[in-house]
Tab-separated table of C-alpha atoms in Angstrom:
chain	number	residue	atom	x	y	z
I	1	MET	CA	37.918	80.566	31.477
I	2	TRP	CA	34.864	78.156	32.111
I	3	MET	CA	33.794	78.663	35.838
I	4	GLY	CA	30.796	76.221	35.761
I	5	ASN	CA	27.193	76.896	36.402
I	6	ILE	CA	25.400	79.077	38.741
I	7	ASP	CA	24.928	76.744	41.536
I	8	VAL	CA	21.036	77.468	42.557
I	9	ASN	CA	20.901	74.924	45.006
I	10	ALA	CA	23.465	76.902	47.177
I	11	MET	CA	21.938	80.167	46.711
I	12	GLY	CA	18.753	78.567	48.248
I	13	THR	CA	16.515	80.796	45.520
I	14	THR	CA	14.477	79.981	42.132
I	15	GLU	CA	16.784	80.122	39.371
I	16	PRO	CA	16.132	83.550	38.170
I	17	ALA	CA	16.878	85.469	41.728
I	18	ALA	CA	19.888	82.777	41.105
I	19	LEU	CA	21.163	84.532	38.033
I	20	ALA	CA	19.809	87.854	39.428
I	21	ALA	CA	22.361	87.404	42.702
I	22	ALA	CA	25.067	86.196	40.127
I	23	THR	CA	24.277	89.111	38.065
I	24	GLY	CA	25.094	91.723	41.171
I	25	ALA	CA	28.043	89.445	41.887
I	26	LEU	CA	29.684	90.685	38.443
I	27	ASP	CA	28.273	94.204	38.615
I	28	ALA	CA	29.891	94.647	42.160
I	29	ILE	CA	33.169	93.054	40.711
I	30	ARG	CA	33.213	95.924	37.780
I	31	LEU	CA	32.424	98.632	40.242
I	32	LEU	CA	35.284	97.446	42.857
I	33	ALA	CA	37.621	97.088	39.736
I	34	GLY	CA	36.975	101.496	39.040
I	35	ILE	CA	35.901	100.825	35.569
I	36	ASP	CA	33.699	103.353	35.766
I	37	PRO	CA	34.978	106.346	37.656
I	38	GLU	CA	31.362	107.914	37.952
I	39	TYR	CA	30.504	104.253	40.253
I	40	ARG	CA	26.973	104.500	38.924
I	41	ILE	CA	24.856	102.074	40.617
I	42	PRO	CA	23.014	98.882	38.116
I	43	SER	CA	19.759	98.110	39.376
I	44	SER	CA	21.149	94.774	40.022
I	45	LEU	CA	22.651	96.326	43.441
I	46	ALA	CA	19.822	99.367	43.752
I	47	ARG	CA	18.852	98.152	47.379
I	48	ARG	CA	20.522	96.662	50.346
I	49	ALA	CA	19.144	93.440	50.171
I	50	ARG	CA	20.604	93.195	46.585
I	51	LYS	CA	23.937	93.895	47.719
I	52	ALA	CA	23.641	91.026	50.757
I	53	LYS	CA	22.602	88.572	47.674
I	54	ALA	CA	25.192	89.626	45.354
I	55	GLY	CA	27.415	89.488	48.190
I	56	LYS	CA	26.435	85.860	48.795
I	57	ALA	CA	27.179	84.861	45.117
I	58	ILE	CA	30.427	86.589	45.154
I	59	LYS	CA	31.349	83.973	47.732
I	60	LEU	CA	30.223	80.951	45.845
I	61	LEU	CA	31.812	81.989	42.960
I	62	MET	CA	35.294	82.050	44.791
I	63	ALA	CA	33.844	78.737	46.343
I	64	SER	CA	34.352	76.949	43.078
I	65	PRO	CA	36.399	73.761	42.597
I	66	TRP	CA	38.329	75.685	39.559
I	67	TRP	CA	40.005	77.836	42.152
I	68	SER	CA	41.687	74.972	43.610
I	69	ARG	CA	43.248	73.303	40.259
I	70	ILE	CA	46.402	73.540	39.525
I	71	TRP	CA	46.113	73.964	35.924
I	72	THR	CA	44.162	77.346	36.874
I	73	VAL	CA	47.456	78.462	37.401
I	74	GLN	CA	48.338	78.495	33.745
I	75	GLU	CA	44.863	79.149	32.442
I	76	THR	CA	45.158	82.675	33.835
I	77	THR	CA	48.484	83.560	33.417
I	78	SER	CA	49.048	82.402	29.408
I	79	PRO	CA	46.142	84.263	27.677
I	80	LYS	CA	46.249	88.043	27.638
I	81	ASN	CA	42.174	88.999	27.672
I	82	ALA	CA	41.157	86.293	29.600
I	83	THR	CA	37.216	86.083	30.213
I	84	ILE	CA	35.963	84.269	33.026
I	85	LEU	CA	32.378	82.418	32.212
I	86	TRP	CA	30.399	81.570	35.004
I	87	GLY	CA	26.667	79.863	33.693
I	88	PRO	CA	25.809	82.519	30.883
I	89	LEU	CA	27.809	85.199	32.229
I	90	SER	CA	30.622	86.458	31.825
I	91	ILE	CA	33.167	88.851	33.354
I	92	PRO	CA	36.906	90.219	31.882
I	93	TRP	CA	39.632	88.157	33.939
I	94	SER	CA	41.345	91.917	34.123
I	95	PHE	CA	38.418	93.191	36.266
I	96	MET	CA	38.727	90.430	38.584
I	97	LYS	CA	42.536	91.419	39.011
I	98	ASP	CA	42.062	95.371	39.565
I	99	ALA	CA	39.284	94.568	41.842
I	100	ALA	CA	41.514	92.580	44.459
I	101	GLU	CA	44.177	94.952	43.965
I	102	ASN	CA	41.928	98.139	44.988
I	103	LEU	CA	40.607	96.364	47.879
I	104	ILE	CA	44.320	95.281	49.121
I	105	GLN	CA	45.123	98.646	48.947
I	106	GLY	CA	42.204	100.396	50.354
I	107	HIS	CA	40.892	101.541	47.230
I	108	TYR	CA	37.141	101.601	47.779
I	109	PRO	CA	34.084	103.071	45.859
I	110	PRO	CA	32.928	105.946	47.709
I	111	ALA	CA	30.734	104.934	50.612
I	112	GLU	CA	27.699	106.802	49.314
I	113	ARG	CA	27.728	104.887	46.172
I	114	LEU	CA	28.618	101.103	47.190
I	115	ARG	CA	29.875	99.856	50.942
I	116	VAL	CA	32.033	97.127	50.490
I	117	HIS	CA	30.641	95.664	53.895
I	118	ASP	CA	27.242	95.904	52.279
I	119	LEU	CA	28.406	92.969	50.257
I	120	VAL	CA	30.433	90.994	52.276
I	121	ASP	CA	32.101	91.138	55.852
I	122	GLU	CA	35.369	90.751	54.612
I	123	PHE	CA	37.075	90.127	51.577
I	124	GLY	CA	40.057	87.575	52.164
I	125	PHE	CA	37.924	85.080	50.684
I	126	PHE	CA	38.220	87.028	47.621
I	127	THR	CA	41.946	88.697	47.446
I	128	TYR	CA	43.698	85.675	48.423
I	129	GLN	CA	42.286	83.631	45.278
I	130	ILE	CA	43.343	85.929	42.782
I	131	LEU	CA	46.515	87.307	44.113
I	132	GLY	CA	48.011	84.256	44.038
I	133	LEU	CA	47.278	83.871	40.537
I	134	MET	CA	48.743	87.190	39.749
I	135	PHE	CA	52.002	86.674	41.273
I	136	ALA	CA	51.869	83.592	39.140
I	137	ALA	CA	52.037	85.592	36.154
I	138	ARG	CA	54.788	87.502	37.324
I	139	TRP	CA	56.996	85.009	37.246
I	140	VAL	CA	56.626	84.205	33.296
I	141	VAL	CA	58.783	87.297	33.307
I	142	GLN	CA	60.903	87.123	36.263
I	143	PRO	CA	60.927	83.343	37.437
I	144	HIS	CA	61.081	83.321	41.179
I	145	PRO	CA	63.487	80.355	42.529
I	146	PRO	CA	61.715	77.170	41.336
I	147	LEU	CA	61.266	76.036	45.054
I	148	GLU	CA	59.388	78.477	45.981
I	149	MET	CA	57.309	78.124	42.507
I	150	LEU	CA	56.680	74.553	43.673
I	151	TRP	CA	55.535	75.312	47.208
I	152	ARG	CA	53.481	78.199	46.017
I	153	PHE	CA	51.169	75.834	44.493
I	154	ARG	CA	51.598	72.948	46.452
I	155	TYR	CA	48.657	72.793	47.861
I	156	ARG	CA	46.185	72.748	45.005
I	157	ASP	CA	44.116	69.647	43.147
I	158	SER	CA	45.689	67.955	40.220
I	159	THR	CA	44.399	64.496	38.666
I	160	ASP	CA	48.078	63.702	38.263
I	161	PRO	CA	50.581	64.301	40.916
I	162	ARG	CA	52.605	64.937	38.002
I	163	ASP	CA	51.206	67.759	36.746
I	164	LYS	CA	52.546	70.043	40.077
I	165	VAL	CA	55.905	70.178	38.314
I	166	TYR	CA	55.111	70.089	34.563
I	167	VAL	CA	52.980	73.410	35.731
I	168	ILE	CA	55.584	75.394	36.451
I	169	LEU	CA	57.413	74.695	33.163
I	170	ASN	CA	54.419	77.049	31.439
I	171	LEU	CA	55.314	79.680	34.136
I	172	VAL	CA	59.092	80.309	32.654
I	173	ALA	CA	59.962	82.369	30.248
I	174	GLU	CA	60.991	80.593	26.916
I	175	GLY	CA	64.225	79.160	26.778
I	176	THR	CA	64.962	79.010	30.510
I	177	TYR	CA	65.094	75.649	32.172
I	178	PRO	CA	64.968	76.015	36.229
I	179	LEU	CA	64.440	72.168	35.996
I	180	PRO	CA	67.229	70.994	34.128
I	181	SER	CA	66.579	67.612	34.621
I	182	VAL	CA	62.863	68.146	33.405
I	183	PRO	CA	63.023	70.151	30.110
I	184	THR	CA	59.903	69.112	29.323
I	185	SER	CA	56.503	67.359	30.219
I	186	ASN	CA	57.327	64.031	30.112
I	187	TYR	CA	54.219	61.244	31.514
I	188	THR	CA	56.679	58.337	30.733
I	189	LEU	CA	58.477	59.004	34.355
I	190	THR	CA	56.637	57.882	37.066
I	191	THR	CA	56.086	60.096	40.126
I	192	VAL	CA	58.734	58.724	42.180
I	193	VAL	CA	60.905	59.102	39.400
I	194	LEU	CA	60.260	62.473	38.771
I	195	TYR	CA	59.868	63.933	41.989
I	196	ARG	CA	63.091	62.277	42.686
I	197	ARG	CA	64.662	64.394	40.028
I	198	VAL	CA	62.757	67.132	40.856
I	199	MET	CA	64.579	67.221	44.365
I	200	LEU	CA	68.211	66.849	42.897
I	201	ASP	CA	67.648	69.917	40.630
I	202	LEU	CA	66.507	71.887	43.875
I	203	LEU	CA	69.404	70.897	45.622
I	204	CYS	CA	71.655	71.840	42.679
I	205	ASN	CA	69.673	75.469	41.781
I	206	GLU	CA	69.602	76.352	46.051
I	207	ARG	CA	73.378	74.689	46.090
I	208	GLY	CA	72.133	73.484	49.521
I	209	LEU	CA	69.483	72.157	51.600
I	210	ARG	CA	66.980	74.439	51.960
I	211	ALA	CA	64.746	72.393	49.974
I	212	MET	CA	64.697	69.606	52.715
I	213	ILE	CA	62.882	72.205	55.240
I	214	GLY	CA	59.562	72.353	56.767
I	215	LEU	CA	58.164	69.028	56.711
I	216	ARG	CA	57.706	68.763	59.843
I	217	GLY	CA	57.387	65.026	60.043
I	218	GLU	CA	54.239	65.333	57.497
I	219	ARG	CA	52.997	61.447	55.778
I	220	LYS	CA	53.916	61.509	51.850
I	221	SER	CA	50.926	60.869	50.136
I	222	VAL	CA	52.783	58.888	46.936
I	223	PRO	CA	54.015	55.343	47.952
I	224	GLY	CA	57.949	54.685	47.289
I	225	LEU	CA	58.991	58.212	47.577
I	226	PRO	CA	62.637	58.107	49.561
I	227	SER	CA	62.285	60.450	52.684
I	228	TRP	CA	65.072	63.073	51.778
I	229	VAL	CA	62.469	63.604	48.681
I	230	VAL	CA	59.355	66.427	49.342
I	231	ASP	CA	55.944	64.874	47.941
I	232	TRP	CA	54.646	67.585	45.916
I	233	SER	CA	50.813	65.790	45.586
I	234	ARG	CA	48.447	67.469	47.951
I	235	PRO	CA	48.606	66.029	51.376
I	236	ILE	CA	46.384	63.369	52.824
I	237	GLU	CA	43.379	65.483	53.951
I	238	GLY	CA	43.889	66.350	57.915
I	239	PHE	CA	47.856	65.737	57.688
I	240	GLY	CA	48.939	68.994	55.615
I	241	ILE	CA	51.339	70.030	58.665
I	242	SER	CA	54.150	71.395	56.592
I	243	ASP	CA	55.688	74.810	56.608
I	244	PHE	CA	57.766	75.859	54.268
I	245	TRP	CA	57.684	79.187	54.443
I	246	ALA	CA	58.339	79.599	58.036
I	247	HIS	CA	61.276	77.590	58.377
I	248	SER	CA	62.680	78.848	55.592
I	249	ARG	CA	62.676	82.586	56.816
I	250	PHE	CA	64.369	81.464	60.087
I	251	TRP	CA	66.571	79.154	58.158
I	252	LEU	CA	68.233	82.778	56.449
I	253	THR	CA	69.544	83.723	59.683
I	254	TYR	CA	71.076	80.475	61.032
I	255	THR	CA	74.997	79.517	60.018
I	256	ALA	CA	74.620	76.225	61.866
I	257	ASN	CA	77.135	74.780	58.625
I	258	ARG	CA	79.772	77.479	59.056
I	259	GLY	CA	83.199	75.496	59.040
I	260	LEU	CA	81.806	72.718	56.505
I	261	PRO	CA	82.619	72.625	52.886
I	262	MET	CA	80.361	73.489	49.877
I	263	LEU	CA	77.760	70.929	49.346
I	264	ASN	CA	79.027	68.703	46.846
I	265	LEU	CA	76.620	68.585	43.969
I	266	ASP	CA	78.577	66.050	42.433
I	267	GLU	CA	77.931	63.162	44.505
I	268	LEU	CA	75.013	63.721	45.522
I	269	THR	CA	73.626	60.326	44.252
I	270	SER	CA	76.237	57.669	43.540
I	271	PRO	CA	76.546	54.115	41.738
I	272	ASP	CA	77.103	52.752	44.675
I	273	HIS	CA	74.370	53.106	46.962
I	274	GLY	CA	71.471	54.131	43.779
I	275	GLU	CA	69.778	57.074	42.657
I	276	ASP	CA	67.205	57.159	45.862
I	277	VAL	CA	69.809	57.623	48.186
I	278	LEU	CA	71.439	61.096	48.809
I	279	ASN	CA	74.690	61.172	49.755
I	280	VAL	CA	75.644	64.204	52.163
I	281	ASN	CA	78.728	65.078	54.175
I	282	GLY	CA	78.299	66.445	57.762
I	283	VAL	CA	79.313	66.166	61.771
I	284	PHE	CA	77.357	64.284	64.287
I	285	PHE	CA	76.093	66.357	67.254
I	286	ASP	CA	74.307	63.753	69.483
I	287	LYS	CA	71.530	61.371	69.892
I	288	ILE	CA	67.548	62.265	70.925
I	289	LEU	CA	67.760	61.098	74.634
I	290	VAL	CA	64.135	62.157	74.981
I	291	CYS	CA	60.892	63.839	73.527
I	292	SER	CA	58.016	65.500	74.001
I	293	ASP	CA	54.501	64.548	72.686
I	294	VAL	CA	53.628	66.262	69.553
I	295	ILE	CA	52.453	70.332	69.758
I	296	THR	CA	49.207	70.968	68.240
I	297	LYS	CA	47.967	73.611	66.781
I	298	GLU	CA	45.551	74.397	69.712
I	299	GLU	CA	48.292	74.417	72.478
I	300	GLU	CA	49.409	77.152	73.913
I	301	GLY	CA	50.423	78.844	77.173
I	302	ASP	CA	50.033	76.949	80.761
I	303	ARG	CA	49.939	73.788	78.340
I	304	LEU	CA	53.533	74.093	76.349
I	305	TYR	CA	54.946	74.760	79.901
I	306	GLU	CA	53.425	71.406	81.122
I	307	LEU	CA	54.943	69.481	78.107
I	308	ALA	CA	58.212	71.115	79.101
I	309	ALA	CA	58.125	70.035	82.662
I	310	GLU	CA	57.027	66.364	81.687
I	311	LEU	CA	60.017	66.428	78.863
I	312	ILE	CA	62.553	67.408	81.750
I	313	ALA	CA	61.086	64.847	83.943
I	314	LYS	CA	61.245	62.428	81.435
I	315	ALA	CA	64.799	63.038	80.926
I	316	LEU	CA	65.809	62.814	84.881
I	317	VAL	CA	64.905	59.382	84.821
I	318	GLU	CA	66.762	58.369	81.636
I	319	LYS	CA	69.958	60.045	83.306
I	320	PRO	CA	69.550	60.676	86.835
I	321	HIS	CA	73.602	61.694	86.948
I	322	ARG	CA	72.878	64.261	84.644
I	323	VAL	CA	75.854	66.952	84.192
I	324	ILE	CA	73.291	69.708	82.784
I	325	SER	CA	71.324	71.525	85.208
I	326	GLU	CA	67.569	70.913	85.915
I	327	ASP	CA	67.586	74.756	85.545
I	328	TYR	CA	69.233	75.143	81.961
I	329	TRP	CA	66.833	72.725	80.654
I	330	HIS	CA	63.694	74.853	82.308
I	331	GLU	CA	65.250	77.944	81.122
I	332	ALA	CA	66.030	76.476	77.523
I	333	LEU	CA	63.087	75.113	77.057
I	334	VAL	CA	61.343	77.993	78.026
I	335	ASP	CA	63.076	80.105	75.907
I	336	ILE	CA	62.584	78.174	72.664
I	337	ILE	CA	58.452	78.256	73.522
I	338	LYS	CA	58.404	81.951	73.761
I	339	GLY	CA	60.783	82.645	70.756
I	340	ASN	CA	63.772	84.160	72.818
I	341	TYR	CA	66.600	82.668	70.145
I	342	ALA	CA	64.180	84.909	67.760
I	343	LYS	CA	65.579	88.509	66.808
I	344	PRO	CA	62.791	90.389	67.586
I	345	GLU	CA	63.741	93.813	66.270
I	346	ILE	CA	63.665	91.298	62.934
I	347	ILE	CA	59.980	91.925	61.282
I	348	ILE	CA	58.505	89.138	59.507
I	349	GLU	CA	54.641	89.466	58.111
I	350	GLY	CA	54.580	92.818	60.517
I	351	VAL	CA	55.341	91.552	63.466
I	352	SER	CA	58.597	90.836	65.300
I	353	SER	CA	60.413	87.468	65.197
I	354	ASP	CA	59.580	86.385	68.526
I	355	ALA	CA	55.790	86.588	67.920
I	356	TYR	CA	56.211	85.120	65.080
I	357	TRP	CA	58.203	81.825	65.911
I	358	ARG	CA	55.258	81.349	69.159
I	359	GLU	CA	52.577	82.008	66.159
I	360	GLU	CA	53.949	79.624	63.298
I	361	MET	CA	57.122	77.553	64.601
I	362	LEU	CA	55.671	75.516	67.717
I	363	LYS	CA	52.925	74.115	66.061
I	364	TYR	CA	53.111	70.381	64.704
I	365	GLN	CA	56.843	70.071	66.460
I	366	GLN	CA	58.388	68.185	69.394
I	367	LEU	CA	60.585	69.628	72.497
I	368	PHE	CA	63.426	67.238	72.635
I	369	ILE	CA	66.717	66.694	74.907
I	370	THR	CA	69.452	65.080	73.560
I	371	GLU	CA	72.231	62.415	75.739
I	372	ASN	CA	74.263	64.800	76.317
I	373	GLY	CA	71.950	67.358	77.875
I	374	ALA	CA	71.303	69.918	75.071
I	375	VAL	CA	68.052	71.070	74.135
I	376	GLY	CA	65.666	71.599	71.338
I	377	LEU	CA	62.869	71.561	68.776
I	378	GLY	CA	62.256	69.056	65.965
I	379	PRO	CA	59.712	67.675	63.599
I	380	SER	CA	56.777	65.431	64.470
I	381	ARG	CA	57.505	61.852	64.721
I	382	THR	CA	61.102	62.620	66.479
I	383	SER	CA	61.857	59.630	67.773
I	384	ILE	CA	64.590	57.963	70.744
I	385	GLY	CA	67.797	57.488	69.174
I	386	ASP	CA	67.766	59.450	66.459
I	387	GLU	CA	70.613	61.623	65.745
I	388	VAL	CA	71.330	65.117	65.134
I	389	TRP	CA	73.778	66.220	62.534
I	390	VAL	CA	74.966	69.393	60.876
I	391	LEU	CA	75.298	68.546	57.167
I	392	SER	CA	77.423	70.724	54.226
I	393	GLY	CA	74.843	73.293	52.273
I	394	GLY	CA	72.881	73.162	55.755
I	395	GLN	CA	72.030	76.276	57.580
I	396	SER	CA	69.891	74.396	60.368
I	397	PRO	CA	70.720	70.916	61.579
I	398	PHE	CA	68.663	67.975	60.578
I	399	LEU	CA	67.200	65.022	62.440
I	400	LEU	CA	68.082	61.392	60.922
I	401	GLY	CA	66.591	58.228	61.903
I	402	PRO	CA	69.141	55.182	61.786
I	403	LEU	CA	68.535	52.403	60.007
I	404	HIS	CA	69.141	48.856	60.807
I	405	ALA	CA	70.187	45.973	58.820
I	406	ASN	CA	66.531	44.345	58.707
I	407	ASP	CA	65.280	47.320	56.802
I	408	ALA	CA	64.381	47.105	53.235
I	409	ALA	CA	65.805	50.022	52.502
I	410	ILE	CA	69.110	48.650	53.553
I	411	LYS	CA	70.935	46.431	50.655
I	412	SER	CA	73.905	45.017	52.182
I	413	GLN	CA	74.834	43.702	55.816
I	414	ASP	CA	76.752	46.867	56.858
I	415	CYS	CA	74.446	49.645	57.669
I	416	SER	CA	76.558	52.664	59.400
I	417	TYR	CA	75.533	55.962	58.369
I	418	HIS	CA	72.464	54.839	56.599
I	419	TYR	CA	69.461	56.901	57.834
I	420	THR	CA	65.860	57.926	56.872
I	421	PHE	CA	64.953	61.847	56.770
I	422	ARG	CA	63.165	63.385	59.619
I	423	GLY	CA	63.676	67.081	59.207
I	424	ASP	CA	65.269	70.050	60.112
I	425	VAL	CA	66.131	70.825	63.835
I	426	PHE	CA	66.542	73.754	66.020
I	427	VAL	CA	69.375	73.619	68.815
I	428	PRO	CA	70.135	76.707	70.164
I	429	ALA	CA	73.288	75.711	71.162
I	430	ILE	CA	74.433	74.931	67.410
I	431	MET	CA	72.799	77.115	65.499
I	432	GLY	CA	76.067	79.377	64.696
I	433	GLY	CA	78.758	76.514	63.754
I	434	GLU	CA	79.544	75.493	67.317
I	435	ALA	CA	79.436	71.739	66.559
I	436	VAL	CA	81.370	72.060	63.512
I	437	GLU	CA	83.939	73.607	65.310
I	438	SER	CA	84.655	71.494	67.788
I	439	ARG	CA	84.238	68.488	65.571
I	440	ILE	CA	85.872	69.144	61.713
I	441	GLU	CA	88.512	66.068	62.242
I	442	ASN	CA	85.067	64.167	62.560
I	443	GLN	CA	82.984	64.611	59.477
I	444	ARG	CA	81.827	62.018	57.043
I	445	PHE	CA	79.011	60.889	54.820
I	446	VAL	CA	75.945	59.989	55.452
I	447	HIS	CA	73.912	58.480	53.317
I	448	ILE	CA	69.542	59.344	53.415
I	449	HIS	CA	67.311	56.799	51.906
């Protein structure tokens, strides 16, 4: 596997010195992998200064664009005895994997032989890249749900956006078809058609709408994609705001759709509305009255409470004769900000779920109040007049933007119940099926373009 040439300019030295540092880097990886049980130190690492240069070279090795390519996933999982080639040097891929596993598990060389921190201050840059590829190799034996496989590698680079799907076909055991409508790599399909087919496969595979969560209003890079179809191409620089993993962890704790029939997999699309339109049964809950500014990644503490206060002030202007108490709005919005609706006894990634909520679930989203006084948290691009729906197969509620007769997507004069997709939302009053219970007689199909 060709990593590229050793970048002498990046090393900031001469070619012989750069080669010496790169040699030290690979020697250090061999030691970290435990290849020599006696941990004998080679001359390339005999002095502290050489170790520091070797550490810098390891960072340059791991900064290679090769690591971010989508096809790197296949290259590292297909061959049994792969070798990394870096300029004139080489090292078995298995040594890289062993070194990463040892670092994660805290199995370091004896300190009197090699101190890891003499090489680098921290090693997350090394282990992160390699462990992700190791997980992919295990999928060949025991595939994960295709939805999770696609999300795992969504942020990798590809020359052709269709590669993001086709590489998955090379990660599963022979004879298995996680995406039935995409049995082989077919580059005669357009990206739009391919991604739409994949999305329908995912909805069927999941038997629900989990594939539609976590986008947070992220803009699409592929022109012409329906709003409900995930764009698997790498997000536009600076606009990668989705977080499927965080939303998925909380999704599993909700039952907003309790009482609705199961998602009808046979009627997701229809000849009447075309293949670009998703048809889903559900119940209408409420419309957005007011919404806050988008919560940025940096905002926390006092600024979040200011956003809540500003939101309440907007609602009071719109609905001065409100029925809902202003104190209720304040308390409910603060509870959302603090993660008080999460169950602290549930541990997510080593922290309580309320702490995880505060860290991961607020950014790039908006607080809102509905016309009938419910509060909630929704995706960026939430707009006044958007509608909260509980849909079959949706353990969380969803936000839909009504389409109008003059919208290009509408093919007839009747635009009733035709929408664009915004994203999943959190509304504390209805996460356990309460909206369905009181509206079960009013369920109907919506058409999402």
